[in-house]
Amino acid sequence: MPARRDHRRAIPGVDRLLARPWCRRLAESRGREWVTSRLRAVLDDVRAGRVALPASEEGYEDLLRRGIAAAETPSLQPAVNATGVILHTNLGRAPLAAEAREAMARASGYGNLEFDLETGGRGSRYVHCTELVRELTGAEAALVVNNCAGAVALALTAFASGRGVAVSHGELVEIGGGFRIPEVVEAAGARLVTVGTTNRTRLADYARAVEAGEVGAILKVHRSNFSMSGFTEDAGLDELVALGAGAGVPVIHDLGSGLLADSAELGLPKEPTPAMSVAAGADLVAFSGDKLLGGPQAGILAGTRSGVAGAKAHPLCRALRCDKVTLAGLEATLALYRDPRRAMERIPVLRMIKAPVEELEGRARAVVERVAEMRVARGEAPLAADVSRGRSVVGGGTFPDARLPTAVIEIDAGDAAERWMAALRAHDPPVIARSRKGRVILDLRTIAVEEEGAVLSALASVGGTGGGAG
Ligand SMILES: *Cc1c(COP(=O)(O)O)cnc(C)c1O
């Protein structure tokens, strides 16, 4: 006990430390109140024994500086995606094209978001991007909201609130992040009218529900994140459109991923596109801005004039509107699709899907060689690193069965794999890898050429004095 009292007596007071020149300078640059509160937190930690009692005043300075640095690190940080999952939802889905990034920076100030530059009068934010969506999908009209989940919820609320929504049993899907079709229908104030069975749903099943008269909308949902095979049957979207048109019931297609590029050219299985849904006559098709489209988070509704007008007129539309920065990024991304070849080159998601394995292998070998040189130069132990073949996935709940042959850097880390992964995450910028059976795996497919420097410096220091993993 006496020892503990001595320990506390040795801790300087806030005022004494605040009067020191180093502390005064910190207070001047960051605000006195905030620095005082950080300093109090440091002293609390010392008193409670959460950190060792500093031997000198410099020790307090060091603790305060570290506390300030930790507090000043932005919560949202850029990271290198070395996982090989292209649309990695936890890492922010689609990395944006340079054109989109520039447009977003330009749009950050004042702009003509809801201002008509010709008349000087009030404009509408809903005009932005619509011309491009119409061009690229062939739709009569379009509306951009916050995300695809919001687009589907808005369409259902506008057209089926207080009524039934006919959905195939085989399409009552969960997308992830809490998006489950039955719950979305319920949240839209509509009643779920399930038709058909899990594996087989025919047009006649929908027709019975429509004839019963309580259906306000027919919803078709793309099975984007799983596949069904065997004894299966589905009603085609065009058949549903004909049924709906005859009964005055709108057809909404929840497509999820908004692939605007040619899946064959990407080497991927055939995937329905927004243009196909529009051509089939869907009143509204909903798709994401940040899945295969490769843009910022957004939800796009494309369809008939009356379909889009109905969605736009609903008060929920206001709650789901997206901001100017998103619209600018989406517009710049969509504009790249006017020239399909340019889109393939400029949109990172498409470029990554298309990258040939030979090219990735060459890059992987160059990284491994360069890391070896850097480690030798620094006096670090060499890495037990190899280049081998692996498989990347598209991710983001799309192309669940597609595997893209890729080249990976594999590091034999023995039982230190988890520590290695942690050291890579602690690097600035963080490098997010995978591990399997004591091997740390970095997939070149999702690492941009501009990010190779960061991967190099992370691998050059990890496991040694710099990385703290060995
Ligand atoms: C991904 C997906 C959604 C949700 O899209 P968000 O843009 O993430 O809201 C909805 N429906 C389907 C079929 C999807 O694949």
Coordinates of C-alpha atoms and ligand atoms in Angstrom, one line a residue:
M1 CA 0.0 0.0 0.0
P2 CA 2.6 2.6 0.9
A3 CA 4.4 1.7 -2.4
R4 CA 1.2 2.5 -4.3
R5 CA 0.8 5.9 -2.6
D6 CA 4.4 6.8 -3.5
H7 CA 3.7 5.7 -7.0
R8 CA 0.8 8.1 -7.2
R9 CA 2.6 10.9 -5.6
A10 CA 5.2 10.7 -8.3
I11 CA 2.7 11.5 -11.0
P12 CA 2.9 15.2 -12.0
G13 CA -0.3 17.3 -12.1
V14 CA -2.0 18.4 -15.3
D15 CA -1.2 22.1 -14.7
R16 CA 2.5 21.4 -14.2
L17 CA 2.7 19.5 -17.5
L18 CA 0.6 22.0 -19.3
A19 CA 3.0 24.7 -18.4
R20 CA 5.9 22.9 -20.1
P21 CA 7.0 24.3 -23.5
W22 CA 6.4 21.0 -25.4
C23 CA 2.9 20.8 -24.0
R24 CA 2.2 24.5 -24.6
R25 CA 3.1 24.0 -28.3
L26 CA 0.8 21.1 -28.6
A27 CA -2.0 23.1 -27.0
E28 CA -1.4 25.9 -29.4
S29 CA -1.6 23.8 -32.5
R30 CA -4.5 21.6 -31.4
G31 CA -6.5 23.5 -29.0
R32 CA -5.9 23.8 -25.2
E33 CA -9.1 22.1 -24.1
W34 CA -8.6 19.1 -26.3
V35 CA -4.9 18.6 -25.4
T36 CA -5.8 19.0 -21.7
S37 CA -8.4 16.2 -22.0
R38 CA -5.9 14.0 -23.8
L39 CA -3.4 14.7 -21.1
R40 CA -5.9 13.9 -18.4
A41 CA -6.6 10.6 -20.2
V42 CA -2.8 9.8 -20.1
L43 CA -2.6 10.6 -16.4
D44 CA -5.7 8.5 -15.7
D45 CA -4.0 5.6 -17.5
V46 CA -0.9 6.0 -15.5
R47 CA -2.8 6.2 -12.2
A48 CA -4.8 3.1 -13.0
G49 CA -1.7 1.2 -13.9
R50 CA -2.9 0.7 -17.5
V51 CA 0.5 2.0 -18.7
A52 CA 3.8 1.9 -16.9
L53 CA 4.8 4.8 -14.7
P54 CA 7.0 7.0 -16.9
A55 CA 10.5 7.4 -15.4
S56 CA 10.8 11.0 -16.5
E57 CA 8.8 13.9 -18.0
E58 CA 9.8 12.9 -21.5
G59 CA 7.8 9.7 -20.8
Y60 CA 4.7 11.8 -20.3
E61 CA 5.4 13.7 -23.5
D62 CA 5.8 10.5 -25.4
L63 CA 2.5 9.1 -24.0
L64 CA 0.7 12.3 -24.8
R65 CA 2.0 12.4 -28.3
R66 CA 1.1 8.8 -28.9
G67 CA -2.4 9.4 -27.5
I68 CA -2.8 12.4 -29.8
A69 CA -1.6 10.5 -32.8
A70 CA -4.0 7.7 -32.1
A71 CA -6.9 10.0 -31.7
E72 CA -6.0 11.9 -34.8
T73 CA -5.8 8.8 -37.0
P74 CA -9.0 9.0 -39.2
S75 CA -11.5 6.3 -38.5
L76 CA -11.8 5.7 -42.3
Q77 CA -8.4 4.8 -43.8
P78 CA -7.3 3.6 -47.2
A79 CA -6.1 0.0 -47.3
V80 CA -4.5 -2.3 -49.8
N81 CA -6.8 -5.2 -50.7
A82 CA -4.5 -8.2 -51.2
T83 CA -7.3 -10.7 -50.6
G84 CA -8.2 -11.4 -54.2
V85 CA -11.8 -10.6 -53.5
I86 CA -12.5 -7.9 -56.1
L87 CA -15.8 -6.5 -54.7
H88 CA -14.8 -6.8 -51.1
T89 CA -17.7 -5.4 -49.2
N90 CA -15.8 -5.0 -46.0
L91 CA -13.1 -3.1 -47.8
G92 CA -15.5 -0.8 -49.6
R93 CA -16.6 -2.8 -52.6
A94 CA -15.6 -1.1 -55.9
P95 CA -12.4 1.0 -55.9
L96 CA -13.2 4.0 -58.2
A97 CA -11.7 5.0 -61.5
A98 CA -9.4 8.1 -61.4
E99 CA -12.1 9.9 -63.5
A100 CA -14.6 9.3 -60.7
R101 CA -12.3 10.3 -58.0
E102 CA -11.5 13.6 -59.7
A103 CA -15.2 14.3 -60.4
M104 CA -16.0 13.7 -56.8
A105 CA -13.3 16.1 -55.6
R106 CA -14.5 18.7 -58.1
A107 CA -18.1 18.3 -56.9
S108 CA -17.2 18.8 -53.2
G109 CA -17.8 22.6 -53.2
Y110 CA -20.8 24.5 -54.5
G111 CA -22.4 23.3 -57.8
N112 CA -25.5 23.1 -59.8
L113 CA -26.9 20.2 -57.8
E114 CA -30.4 21.6 -57.8
F115 CA -29.9 24.7 -59.8
D116 CA -30.7 25.3 -63.4
L117 CA -27.7 27.2 -64.9
E118 CA -29.7 28.2 -68.0
T119 CA -32.7 29.8 -66.3
G120 CA -31.1 30.7 -63.0
G121 CA -34.0 29.0 -61.3
R122 CA -34.4 25.9 -59.2
G123 CA -33.3 22.6 -60.8
S124 CA -33.6 19.0 -59.7
R125 CA -30.9 16.7 -58.4
Y126 CA -32.7 13.9 -60.1
V127 CA -31.6 15.0 -63.5
H128 CA -28.0 14.1 -62.9
C129 CA -26.9 10.8 -64.3
T130 CA -30.4 10.0 -65.8
E131 CA -29.4 10.7 -69.4
L132 CA -26.4 8.4 -69.1
V133 CA -28.4 5.6 -67.5
R134 CA -31.0 6.0 -70.2
E135 CA -28.3 5.8 -72.9
L136 CA -26.6 2.8 -71.4
T137 CA -29.8 0.8 -70.6
G138 CA -32.2 1.9 -73.2
A139 CA -34.7 2.9 -70.4
E140 CA -37.2 5.7 -70.9
A141 CA -36.4 7.1 -67.5
A142 CA -34.1 6.6 -64.5
L143 CA -33.7 7.6 -60.8
V144 CA -30.6 7.4 -58.6
V145 CA -30.9 6.8 -54.9
N146 CA -28.6 5.7 -52.1
N147 CA -28.1 2.0 -52.8
C148 CA -29.9 -0.9 -54.5
A149 CA -31.6 -2.0 -51.3
G150 CA -33.1 1.5 -51.1
A151 CA -34.1 1.4 -54.7
V152 CA -36.0 -1.8 -54.2
A153 CA -37.6 -0.6 -51.0
L154 CA -38.7 2.6 -52.8
A155 CA -40.1 0.8 -55.8
L156 CA -42.1 -1.6 -53.6
T157 CA -43.3 1.2 -51.3
A158 CA -44.4 3.3 -54.2
F159 CA -46.3 0.6 -56.0
A160 CA -47.3 -2.0 -53.5
S161 CA -47.7 -0.4 -50.1
G162 CA -50.9 -1.8 -48.5
R163 CA -51.1 -4.5 -51.2
G164 CA -49.5 -7.8 -52.1
V165 CA -46.2 -8.4 -53.8
A166 CA -45.9 -11.6 -55.8
V167 CA -42.4 -13.2 -55.4
S168 CA -41.3 -16.7 -56.4
H169 CA -40.5 -19.0 -53.5
G170 CA -37.1 -19.6 -55.0
E171 CA -36.3 -15.9 -54.9
L172 CA -36.8 -15.1 -51.2
V173 CA -33.2 -14.4 -50.9
E174 CA -30.9 -12.8 -48.4
I175 CA -28.2 -10.6 -49.9
G176 CA -26.1 -9.9 -46.9
G177 CA -26.0 -7.0 -44.5
G178 CA -29.6 -7.7 -43.5
F179 CA -31.2 -7.4 -46.9
R180 CA -33.8 -10.2 -47.0
I181 CA -36.6 -10.0 -49.5
P182 CA -39.5 -10.9 -47.1
E183 CA -38.4 -8.2 -44.7
V184 CA -38.0 -5.6 -47.4
V185 CA -41.5 -6.3 -48.6
E186 CA -42.8 -6.0 -45.1
A187 CA -40.8 -2.8 -44.5
A188 CA -42.4 -1.4 -47.6
G189 CA -45.8 -1.9 -46.0
A190 CA -46.7 -4.6 -48.5
R191 CA -47.7 -8.2 -48.0
L192 CA -45.6 -11.0 -49.3
V193 CA -47.5 -13.3 -51.7
T194 CA -45.2 -16.2 -52.3
V195 CA -45.7 -18.1 -55.5
G196 CA -44.4 -21.5 -56.8
T197 CA -41.9 -23.6 -55.0
T198 CA -38.2 -23.3 -54.1
N199 CA -37.0 -25.0 -57.3
R200 CA -39.8 -24.5 -59.7
T201 CA -42.0 -21.4 -60.3
R202 CA -44.1 -21.1 -63.5
L203 CA -45.9 -18.3 -65.1
A204 CA -49.2 -19.9 -64.0
D205 CA -48.2 -19.6 -60.4
Y206 CA -47.9 -15.8 -60.8
A207 CA -51.0 -15.6 -62.9
R208 CA -53.1 -17.2 -60.0
A209 CA -51.8 -14.6 -57.6
V210 CA -52.5 -11.8 -60.0
E211 CA -56.0 -13.1 -60.8
A212 CA -56.8 -13.2 -57.1
G213 CA -56.6 -9.5 -57.3
E214 CA -54.5 -8.5 -54.3
V215 CA -51.2 -8.1 -56.0
G216 CA -49.9 -4.5 -56.3
A217 CA -46.6 -5.5 -57.9
I218 CA -44.7 -8.5 -59.2
L219 CA -41.1 -8.7 -57.9
K220 CA -38.5 -10.7 -59.7
V221 CA -35.2 -11.1 -57.8
H222 CA -31.9 -12.1 -59.4
R223 CA -30.2 -14.9 -57.5
S224 CA -27.0 -13.0 -57.5
N225 CA -25.1 -14.7 -54.7
F226 CA -26.0 -18.3 -55.1
S227 CA -26.9 -20.7 -57.9
M228 CA -29.6 -23.3 -58.3
S229 CA -29.3 -26.3 -60.5
G230 CA -31.1 -29.6 -61.1
F231 CA -34.8 -29.8 -61.4
T232 CA -35.6 -26.1 -61.7
E233 CA -37.8 -23.8 -63.6
D234 CA -38.4 -20.1 -63.7
A235 CA -40.8 -17.7 -65.4
G236 CA -39.0 -15.4 -67.7
L237 CA -39.1 -11.7 -67.1
D238 CA -40.8 -11.0 -70.5
E239 CA -43.6 -13.4 -69.6
L240 CA -44.1 -11.7 -66.3
V241 CA -44.1 -8.3 -68.1
A242 CA -46.9 -9.6 -70.4
L243 CA -48.8 -10.9 -67.4
G244 CA -48.4 -7.6 -65.5
A245 CA -49.3 -5.5 -68.5
G246 CA -52.5 -7.4 -69.0
A247 CA -53.6 -6.9 -65.4
G248 CA -52.2 -3.4 -64.8
V249 CA -49.6 -4.7 -62.3
P250 CA -46.1 -3.3 -62.5
V251 CA -43.1 -5.6 -62.7
I252 CA -40.1 -4.7 -60.6
H253 CA -36.8 -6.5 -61.3
D254 CA -34.2 -6.5 -58.4
L255 CA -31.1 -7.2 -60.4
G256 CA -28.5 -6.4 -57.8
S257 CA -25.3 -6.1 -59.7
G258 CA -25.4 -3.6 -62.5
L259 CA -23.1 -5.2 -65.1
L260 CA -22.9 -2.7 -68.0
A261 CA -20.0 -4.5 -69.7
D262 CA -19.9 -7.6 -71.7
S263 CA -19.6 -10.7 -69.4
A264 CA -18.1 -12.8 -72.2
E265 CA -15.3 -10.3 -72.7
L266 CA -14.6 -10.4 -68.9
G267 CA -14.4 -14.2 -69.2
L268 CA -17.4 -14.6 -66.9
P269 CA -20.6 -16.6 -67.1
K270 CA -23.5 -14.9 -68.7
E271 CA -25.2 -12.5 -66.3
P272 CA -28.4 -10.6 -66.9
T273 CA -27.9 -6.9 -67.5
P274 CA -30.0 -3.8 -66.8
A275 CA -30.4 -3.4 -70.6
M276 CA -31.9 -6.9 -70.8
S277 CA -34.4 -6.2 -68.1
V278 CA -35.4 -2.9 -69.8
A279 CA -35.7 -4.7 -73.1
A280 CA -37.9 -7.3 -71.5
G281 CA -40.2 -4.5 -70.5
A282 CA -39.7 -4.3 -66.7
D283 CA -41.4 -1.2 -65.3
L284 CA -38.4 -0.8 -63.0
V285 CA -35.1 -2.5 -62.7
A286 CA -33.0 -1.9 -59.6
F287 CA -29.2 -2.2 -59.6
S288 CA -26.2 -1.2 -57.5
G289 CA -23.7 1.5 -58.4
D290 CA -20.8 -0.1 -56.5
K291 CA -20.9 -3.7 -57.6
L292 CA -19.9 -4.7 -61.2
L293 CA -20.7 -1.3 -62.4
G294 CA -17.6 -0.2 -60.5
G295 CA -18.8 3.2 -59.2
P296 CA -19.7 4.7 -55.9
Q297 CA -22.4 3.3 -53.6
A298 CA -25.7 4.1 -55.3
G299 CA -28.9 2.4 -56.3
I300 CA -30.3 3.0 -59.7
L301 CA -33.9 2.5 -60.9
A302 CA -34.3 2.4 -64.6
G303 CA -37.5 1.8 -66.4
T304 CA -40.6 3.2 -67.9
R305 CA -41.6 6.9 -67.6
S306 CA -44.5 6.0 -65.3
G307 CA -42.5 3.6 -63.2
V308 CA -39.8 6.1 -62.5
A309 CA -42.3 8.9 -62.0
G310 CA -44.2 6.8 -59.4
A311 CA -41.0 6.1 -57.5
K312 CA -39.9 9.8 -57.6
A313 CA -43.2 11.0 -56.4
H314 CA -43.1 9.0 -53.2
P315 CA -42.0 10.8 -50.1
L316 CA -39.5 8.0 -49.3
C317 CA -37.5 9.1 -52.4
R318 CA -36.5 12.2 -50.5
A319 CA -35.1 10.1 -47.6
L320 CA -33.1 8.0 -50.0
R321 CA -31.6 10.7 -52.2
C322 CA -27.9 10.7 -52.6
D323 CA -25.5 13.6 -52.4
K324 CA -23.6 15.6 -55.0
V325 CA -20.3 13.8 -54.5
T326 CA -21.9 10.4 -55.1
L327 CA -23.7 11.7 -58.2
A328 CA -20.5 13.2 -59.6
G329 CA -18.6 9.9 -59.1
L330 CA -21.4 7.9 -60.6
E331 CA -21.7 10.2 -63.6
A332 CA -18.0 10.0 -64.3
T333 CA -18.1 6.2 -64.0
L334 CA -21.1 5.9 -66.3
A335 CA -19.6 8.2 -68.8
L336 CA -16.7 5.8 -69.2
Y337 CA -19.1 3.1 -70.5
R338 CA -19.9 5.2 -73.6
D339 CA -16.8 3.6 -75.0
P340 CA -16.8 -0.1 -73.9
R341 CA -13.1 -0.4 -74.5
R342 CA -12.3 2.6 -72.4
A343 CA -14.5 1.2 -69.6
M344 CA -12.5 -2.0 -69.5
E345 CA -9.3 -0.1 -69.2
R346 CA -10.3 2.7 -66.8
I347 CA -12.8 1.1 -64.4
P348 CA -10.7 -0.8 -61.8
V349 CA -13.2 -3.5 -61.1
L350 CA -13.4 -4.5 -64.8
R351 CA -9.6 -4.1 -65.3
M352 CA -9.0 -6.4 -62.3
I353 CA -11.5 -9.1 -63.6
K354 CA -9.8 -9.0 -67.0
A355 CA -6.1 -9.0 -65.8
P356 CA -4.4 -12.0 -67.4
V357 CA -2.8 -14.4 -65.0
E358 CA 0.6 -14.2 -66.8
E359 CA 0.7 -10.4 -66.2
L360 CA -0.2 -10.9 -62.5
E361 CA 2.5 -13.6 -62.2
G362 CA 5.1 -11.2 -63.7
R363 CA 4.2 -8.6 -61.2
A364 CA 4.2 -11.1 -58.3
R365 CA 7.7 -12.2 -59.2
A366 CA 9.0 -8.7 -59.5
V367 CA 7.6 -7.9 -56.0
V368 CA 9.2 -10.9 -54.5
E369 CA 12.6 -10.1 -56.0
R370 CA 12.4 -6.5 -55.0
V371 CA 11.4 -7.5 -51.4
A372 CA 14.4 -9.9 -51.2
E373 CA 16.8 -7.0 -52.3
M374 CA 15.3 -4.6 -49.8
R375 CA 15.5 -7.1 -46.9
V376 CA 19.1 -7.9 -47.7
A377 CA 19.9 -4.1 -47.9
R378 CA 18.2 -3.6 -44.5
G379 CA 19.9 -6.6 -42.9
E380 CA 16.6 -8.4 -42.5
A381 CA 16.2 -12.2 -42.9
P382 CA 15.0 -13.2 -46.3
L383 CA 11.3 -14.2 -46.7
A384 CA 10.3 -17.7 -47.5
A385 CA 8.2 -16.4 -50.3
D386 CA 7.0 -18.1 -53.5
V387 CA 4.9 -17.2 -56.4
S388 CA 2.2 -19.6 -57.1
R389 CA -1.2 -19.9 -58.8
G390 CA -4.4 -19.3 -56.9
R391 CA -8.0 -18.3 -57.5
S392 CA -9.6 -14.8 -57.1
V393 CA -13.3 -14.2 -56.8
V394 CA -15.5 -11.4 -58.0
G395 CA -17.2 -11.0 -54.6
G396 CA -19.9 -8.6 -53.5
G397 CA -22.5 -11.3 -53.8
T398 CA -21.9 -11.7 -57.5
F399 CA -20.8 -14.6 -59.7
P400 CA -20.9 -17.0 -56.8
D401 CA -19.4 -19.9 -58.9
A402 CA -16.8 -18.0 -60.9
R403 CA -13.1 -18.4 -60.0
L404 CA -10.5 -16.4 -61.7
P405 CA -7.1 -18.0 -62.0
T406 CA -4.6 -15.7 -60.4
A407 CA -1.0 -15.4 -59.2
V408 CA -0.3 -15.0 -55.5
I409 CA 2.7 -14.4 -53.3
E410 CA 2.8 -17.1 -50.7
I411 CA 4.9 -16.6 -47.6
D412 CA 5.6 -19.6 -45.3
A413 CA 5.2 -18.0 -41.9
G414 CA 4.9 -21.2 -39.9
D415 CA 3.0 -20.6 -36.7
A416 CA 3.5 -16.8 -37.0
A417 CA 1.0 -16.4 -39.9
E418 CA -1.5 -14.5 -37.7
R419 CA 1.2 -12.2 -36.3
W420 CA 2.3 -11.6 -39.9
M421 CA -1.2 -10.7 -40.9
A422 CA -1.5 -8.3 -38.0
A423 CA 1.8 -6.7 -38.9
L424 CA 0.7 -6.2 -42.4
R425 CA -2.5 -4.6 -41.1
A426 CA -0.5 -2.3 -38.8
H427 CA 1.5 -1.1 -41.8
D428 CA 0.7 2.4 -43.2
P429 CA -1.3 1.9 -45.4
P430 CA -2.7 -1.4 -44.0
V431 CA -2.2 -4.4 -46.3
I432 CA -5.1 -6.9 -46.0
A433 CA -4.0 -10.4 -46.9
R434 CA -5.3 -13.9 -46.4
S435 CA -3.8 -16.8 -44.5
R436 CA -4.1 -20.5 -45.0
K437 CA -2.3 -23.3 -43.1
G438 CA 0.6 -21.1 -41.9
R439 CA 0.9 -19.3 -45.2
V440 CA 0.3 -15.7 -45.8
I441 CA -1.2 -15.1 -49.2
L442 CA -1.3 -11.9 -51.2
D443 CA -3.3 -11.9 -54.5
L444 CA -1.9 -9.5 -57.1
R445 CA -5.3 -9.3 -58.8
T446 CA -6.7 -6.8 -56.3
I447 CA -3.5 -4.9 -55.8
A448 CA -3.2 -1.9 -58.1
V449 CA 0.1 -1.2 -59.8
E450 CA 0.3 2.1 -57.8
E451 CA -0.1 0.1 -54.6
E452 CA 2.9 -2.2 -55.2
G453 CA 5.2 0.2 -53.4
A454 CA 3.1 -0.1 -50.2
V455 CA 3.1 -3.9 -50.5
L456 CA 6.9 -3.8 -51.0
S457 CA 7.5 -1.7 -47.9
A458 CA 5.1 -3.8 -45.8
L459 CA 6.8 -7.0 -46.9
A460 CA 10.3 -5.6 -46.5
S461 CA 9.7 -4.7 -42.9
V462 CA 7.4 -7.4 -41.7
G463 CA 8.9 -10.2 -39.6
G464 CA 11.9 -8.1 -38.8
T465 CA 12.7 -5.0 -36.7
G466 CA 10.2 -2.9 -38.7
G467 CA 7.2 -5.1 -38.7
G468 CA 7.4 -6.5 -35.2
A469 CA 6.1 -9.9 -36.3
G470 CA 9.2 -12.0 -35.9
Ligands
LIG1 C1 -26.5 -6.6 -53.8 C2 -27.9 -6.7 -54.1 C3 -28.8 -5.9 -53.5 C4 -28.4 -4.8 -52.6 O1 -27.6 -3.8 -53.2 P1 -26.9 -2.6 -52.4 O2 -26.4 -1.7 -53.4 O3 -25.8 -3.2 -51.6 O4 -28.0 -2.0 -51.5 C5 -30.1 -6.0 -53.7 N1 -30.6 -7.1 -54.5 C6 -29.7 -7.9 -55.1 C7 -30.3 -9.0 -56.0 C8 -28.4 -7.8 -54.9 O5 -27.5 -8.6 -55.5

